C-alpha positions as protocol buffer text, in pm:
chain_id: "A"
residue {
  index: 1
  type: GLN
  ca { x: 1354 y: -1345 z: -570 }
}
residue {
  index: 2
  type: VAL
  ca { x: 1046 y: -1026 z: -501 }
}
residue {
  index: 3
  type: GLN
  ca { x: 1181 y: -682 z: -375 }
}
residue {
  index: 4
  type: LEU
  ca { x: 956 y: -400 z: -276 }
}
residue {
  index: 5
  type: VAL
  ca { x: 1112 y: -77 z: -260 }
}
residue {
  index: 6
  type: GLU
  ca { x: 903 y: 217 z: -40 }
}
residue {
  index: 7
  type: SER
  ca { x: 935 y: 554 z: -126 }
}
residue {
  index: 8
  type: GLY
  ca { x: 776 y: 863 z: -32 }
}
residue {
  index: 9
  type: GLY
  ca { x: 659 y: 954 z: 349 }
}
residue {
  index: 10
  type: GLY
  ca { x: 693 y: 1175 z: 554 }
}
residue {
  index: 11
  type: SER
  ca { x: 595 y: 1495 z: 774 }
}
residue {
  index: 12
  type: VAL
  ca { x: 265 y: 1642 z: 703 }
}
residue {
  index: 13
  type: GLN
  ca { x: -11 y: 1877 z: 860 }
}
residue {
  index: 14
  type: ALA
  ca { x: -329 y: 1790 z: 918 }
}
residue {
  index: 15
  type: GLY
  ca { x: -569 y: 1858 z: 565 }
}
residue {
  index: 16
  type: GLY
  ca { x: -229 y: 1765 z: 346 }
}
residue {
  index: 17
  type: SER
  ca { x: -132 y: 1517 z: 112 }
}
residue {
  index: 18
  type: LEU
  ca { x: 178 y: 1194 z: 66 }
}
residue {
  index: 19
  type: ARG
  ca { x: 169 y: 1036 z: -240 }
}
residue {
  index: 20
  type: LEU
  ca { x: 385 y: 696 z: -139 }
}
residue {
  index: 21
  type: SER
  ca { x: 560 y: 456 z: -397 }
}
residue {
  index: 22
  type: CYS
  ca { x: 641 y: 89 z: -386 }
}
residue {
  index: 23
  type: ALA
  ca { x: 875 y: -2 z: -698 }
}
residue {
  index: 24
  type: ALA
  ca { x: 878 y: -392 z: -738 }
}
residue {
  index: 25
  type: SER
  ca { x: 1124 y: -630 z: -872 }
}
residue {
  index: 26
  type: GLY
  ca { x: 1218 y: -981 z: -924 }
}
residue {
  index: 27
  type: TYR
  ca { x: 930 y: -1133 z: -1043 }
}
residue {
  index: 28
  type: GLY
  ca { x: 626 y: -1184 z: -1251 }
}
residue {
  index: 29
  type: TYR
  ca { x: 466 y: -812 z: -1095 }
}
residue {
  index: 30
  type: SER
  ca { x: 121 y: -897 z: -1362 }
}
residue {
  index: 31
  type: SER
  ca { x: 100 y: -1225 z: -1152 }
}
residue {
  index: 32
  type: TYR
  ca { x: 67 y: -1054 z: -765 }
}
residue {
  index: 33
  type: CYS
  ca { x: -192 y: -880 z: -600 }
}
residue {
  index: 34
  type: MET
  ca { x: -34 y: -576 z: -396 }
}
residue {
  index: 35
  type: GLY
  ca { x: -133 y: -406 z: -90 }
}
residue {
  index: 36
  type: TRP
  ca { x: -27 y: -148 z: 81 }
}
residue {
  index: 37
  type: PHE
  ca { x: -15 y: -197 z: 539 }
}
residue {
  index: 38
  type: ARG
  ca { x: 42 y: 11 z: 758 }
}
residue {
  index: 39
  type: GLN
  ca { x: 137 y: -31 z: 1161 }
}
residue {
  index: 40
  type: ALA
  ca { x: 49 y: 255 z: 1417 }
}
residue {
  index: 41
  type: PRO
  ca { x: 316 y: 201 z: 1757 }
}
residue {
  index: 42
  type: GLY
  ca { x: 166 y: -30 z: 1981 }
}
residue {
  index: 43
  type: LYS
  ca { x: -75 y: -179 z: 1710 }
}
residue {
  index: 44
  type: GLY
  ca { x: -97 y: -468 z: 1435 }
}
residue {
  index: 45
  type: ARG
  ca { x: -38 y: -383 z: 1025 }
}
residue {
  index: 46
  type: ASP
  ca { x: -367 y: -366 z: 881 }
}
residue {
  index: 47
  type: ARG
  ca { x: -410 y: -355 z: 502 }
}
residue {
  index: 48
  type: ILE
  ca { x: -582 y: -59 z: 392 }
}
residue {
  index: 49
  type: ALA
  ca { x: -571 y: -114 z: 8 }
}
residue {
  index: 50
  type: SER
  ca { x: -459 y: -327 z: -211 }
}
residue {
  index: 51
  type: MET
  ca { x: -494 y: -446 z: -631 }
}
residue {
  index: 52
  type: SER
  ca { x: -511 y: -680 z: -867 }
}
residue {
  index: 53
  type: ILE
  ca { x: -249 y: -575 z: -1050 }
}
residue {
  index: 54
  type: ARG
  ca { x: -378 y: -852 z: -1384 }
}
residue {
  index: 55
  type: SER
  ca { x: -752 y: -728 z: -1294 }
}
residue {
  index: 56
  type: GLY
  ca { x: -658 y: -375 z: -1205 }
}
residue {
  index: 57
  type: ARG
  ca { x: -938 y: -457 z: -879 }
}
residue {
  index: 58
  type: THR
  ca { x: -880 y: -220 z: -605 }
}
residue {
  index: 59
  type: TRP
  ca { x: -1011 y: -284 z: -275 }
}
residue {
  index: 60
  type: LEU
  ca { x: -973 y: 1 z: 26 }
}
residue {
  index: 61
  type: ASP
  ca { x: -1093 y: 2 z: 363 }
}
residue {
  index: 62
  type: ASP
  ca { x: -1289 y: 255 z: 524 }
}
residue {
  index: 63
  type: SER
  ca { x: -1107 y: 463 z: 738 }
}
residue {
  index: 64
  type: VAL
  ca { x: -930 y: 523 z: 390 }
}
residue {
  index: 65
  type: LYS
  ca { x: -1228 y: 571 z: 112 }
}
residue {
  index: 66
  type: GLY
  ca { x: -1290 y: 867 z: -1 }
}
residue {
  index: 67
  type: ARG
  ca { x: -910 y: 984 z: 79 }
}
residue {
  index: 68
  type: PHE
  ca { x: -661 y: 758 z: -34 }
}
residue {
  index: 69
  type: THR
  ca { x: -681 y: 617 z: -388 }
}
residue {
  index: 70
  type: ILE
  ca { x: -462 y: 259 z: -521 }
}
residue {
  index: 71
  type: SER
  ca { x: -275 y: 327 z: -805 }
}
residue {
  index: 72
  type: GLN
  ca { x: -49 y: 126 z: -1020 }
}
residue {
  index: 73
  type: ASP
  ca { x: 249 y: 213 z: -1347 }
}
residue {
  index: 74
  type: SER
  ca { x: 316 y: -184 z: -1476 }
}
residue {
  index: 75
  type: ALA
  ca { x: 617 y: 12 z: -1757 }
}
residue {
  index: 76
  type: LYS
  ca { x: 750 y: 106 z: -1378 }
}
residue {
  index: 77
  type: ASN
  ca { x: 654 y: -185 z: -1190 }
}
residue {
  index: 78
  type: THR
  ca { x: 539 y: 32 z: -953 }
}
residue {
  index: 79
  type: VAL
  ca { x: 306 y: 70 z: -708 }
}
residue {
  index: 80
  type: TYR
  ca { x: 117 y: 387 z: -577 }
}
residue {
  index: 81
  type: LEU
  ca { x: -65 y: 483 z: -299 }
}
residue {
  index: 82
  type: GLN
  ca { x: -202 y: 836 z: -311 }
}
residue {
  index: 83
  type: MET
  ca { x: -307 y: 983 z: 22 }
}
residue {
  index: 84
  type: SER
  ca { x: -544 y: 1311 z: 87 }
}
residue {
  index: 85
  type: SER
  ca { x: -702 y: 1496 z: 376 }
}
residue {
  index: 86
  type: LEU
  ca { x: -415 y: 1355 z: 631 }
}
residue {
  index: 87
  type: GLU
  ca { x: -569 y: 1272 z: 958 }
}
residue {
  index: 88
  type: PRO
  ca { x: -346 y: 1254 z: 1297 }
}
residue {
  index: 89
  type: GLU
  ca { x: -430 y: 896 z: 1323 }
}
residue {
  index: 90
  type: ASP
  ca { x: -285 y: 837 z: 1017 }
}
residue {
  index: 91
  type: THR
  ca { x: 42 y: 832 z: 1149 }
}
residue {
  index: 92
  type: ALA
  ca { x: 191 y: 509 z: 1100 }
}
residue {
  index: 93
  type: MET
  ca { x: 498 y: 271 z: 923 }
}
residue {
  index: 94
  type: TYR
  ca { x: 362 y: 232 z: 555 }
}
residue {
  index: 95
  type: TYR
  ca { x: 443 y: -114 z: 448 }
}
residue {
  index: 96
  type: CYS
  ca { x: 418 y: -249 z: 96 }
}
residue {
  index: 97
  type: GLY
  ca { x: 286 y: -629 z: 50 }
}
residue {
  index: 98
  type: ALA
  ca { x: 276 y: -851 z: -256 }
}
residue {
  index: 99
  type: ARG
  ca { x: 168 y: -1201 z: -240 }
}
residue {
  index: 100
  type: LEU
  ca { x: 18 y: -1430 z: -552 }
}
residue {
  index: 101
  type: ASN
  ca { x: -260 y: -1348 z: -725 }
}
residue {
  index: 102
  type: SER
  ca { x: -576 y: -1619 z: -639 }
}
residue {
  index: 103
  type: GLY
  ca { x: -880 y: -1540 z: -749 }
}
residue {
  index: 104
  type: ASP
  ca { x: -840 y: -1215 z: -759 }
}
residue {
  index: 105
  type: TYR
  ca { x: -885 y: -1169 z: -442 }
}
residue {
  index: 106
  type: CYS
  ca { x: -631 y: -1002 z: -260 }
}
residue {
  index: 107
  type: GLY
  ca { x: -670 y: -1046 z: 111 }
}
residue {
  index: 108
  type: GLY
  ca { x: -510 y: -1298 z: 338 }
}
residue {
  index: 109
  type: PRO
  ca { x: -149 y: -1304 z: 415 }
}
residue {
  index: 110
  type: TYR
  ca { x: 93 y: -1173 z: 191 }
}
residue {
  index: 111
  type: ASP
  ca { x: 447 y: -1276 z: 154 }
}
residue {
  index: 112
  type: TYR
  ca { x: 667 y: -1003 z: 59 }
}
residue {
  index: 113
  type: TRP
  ca { x: 745 y: -687 z: 254 }
}
residue {
  index: 114
  type: GLY
  ca { x: 919 y: -360 z: 155 }
}
residue {
  index: 115
  type: GLN
  ca { x: 1137 y: -185 z: 425 }
}
residue {
  index: 116
  type: GLY
  ca { x: 840 y: 46 z: 552 }
}
residue {
  index: 117
  type: THR
  ca { x: 862 y: 446 z: 491 }
}
residue {
  index: 118
  type: GLN
  ca { x: 697 y: 602 z: 806 }
}
residue {
  index: 119
  type: VAL
  ca { x: 453 y: 904 z: 697 }
}
residue {
  index: 120
  type: THR
  ca { x: 367 y: 1093 z: 1020 }
}
residue {
  index: 121
  type: VAL
  ca { x: 74 y: 1408 z: 1005 }
}
residue {
  index: 122
  type: SER
  ca { x: 40 y: 1649 z: 1280 }
}
residue {
  index: 123
  type: SER
  ca { x: -268 y: 1849 z: 1386 }
}
């Protein structure tokens, strides 16, 4: 069974930085896409970053390009989301997700989720 555990959320002031971690276990990590999603109150869950673990190919939503970076450590089966220049609009619950890699495309529905970690950015 796939298990994902996020950590690293918290409260910061605008302009600050945070790094989120997602530790994965229970499956063939290298065969999966890993994604970061966020959900603000009253809104849907949106993908903001993803990575093909097999190829290293990454994708970032326009709203976070230039500010966020996704990376991973295969030795630790862990994916990271480095967030810089945070804005109040980035306030949301952040979730890590996983899905089987299909042709190196990491969009589409994800099958497994972590419990989420809250990020709050104050102005």
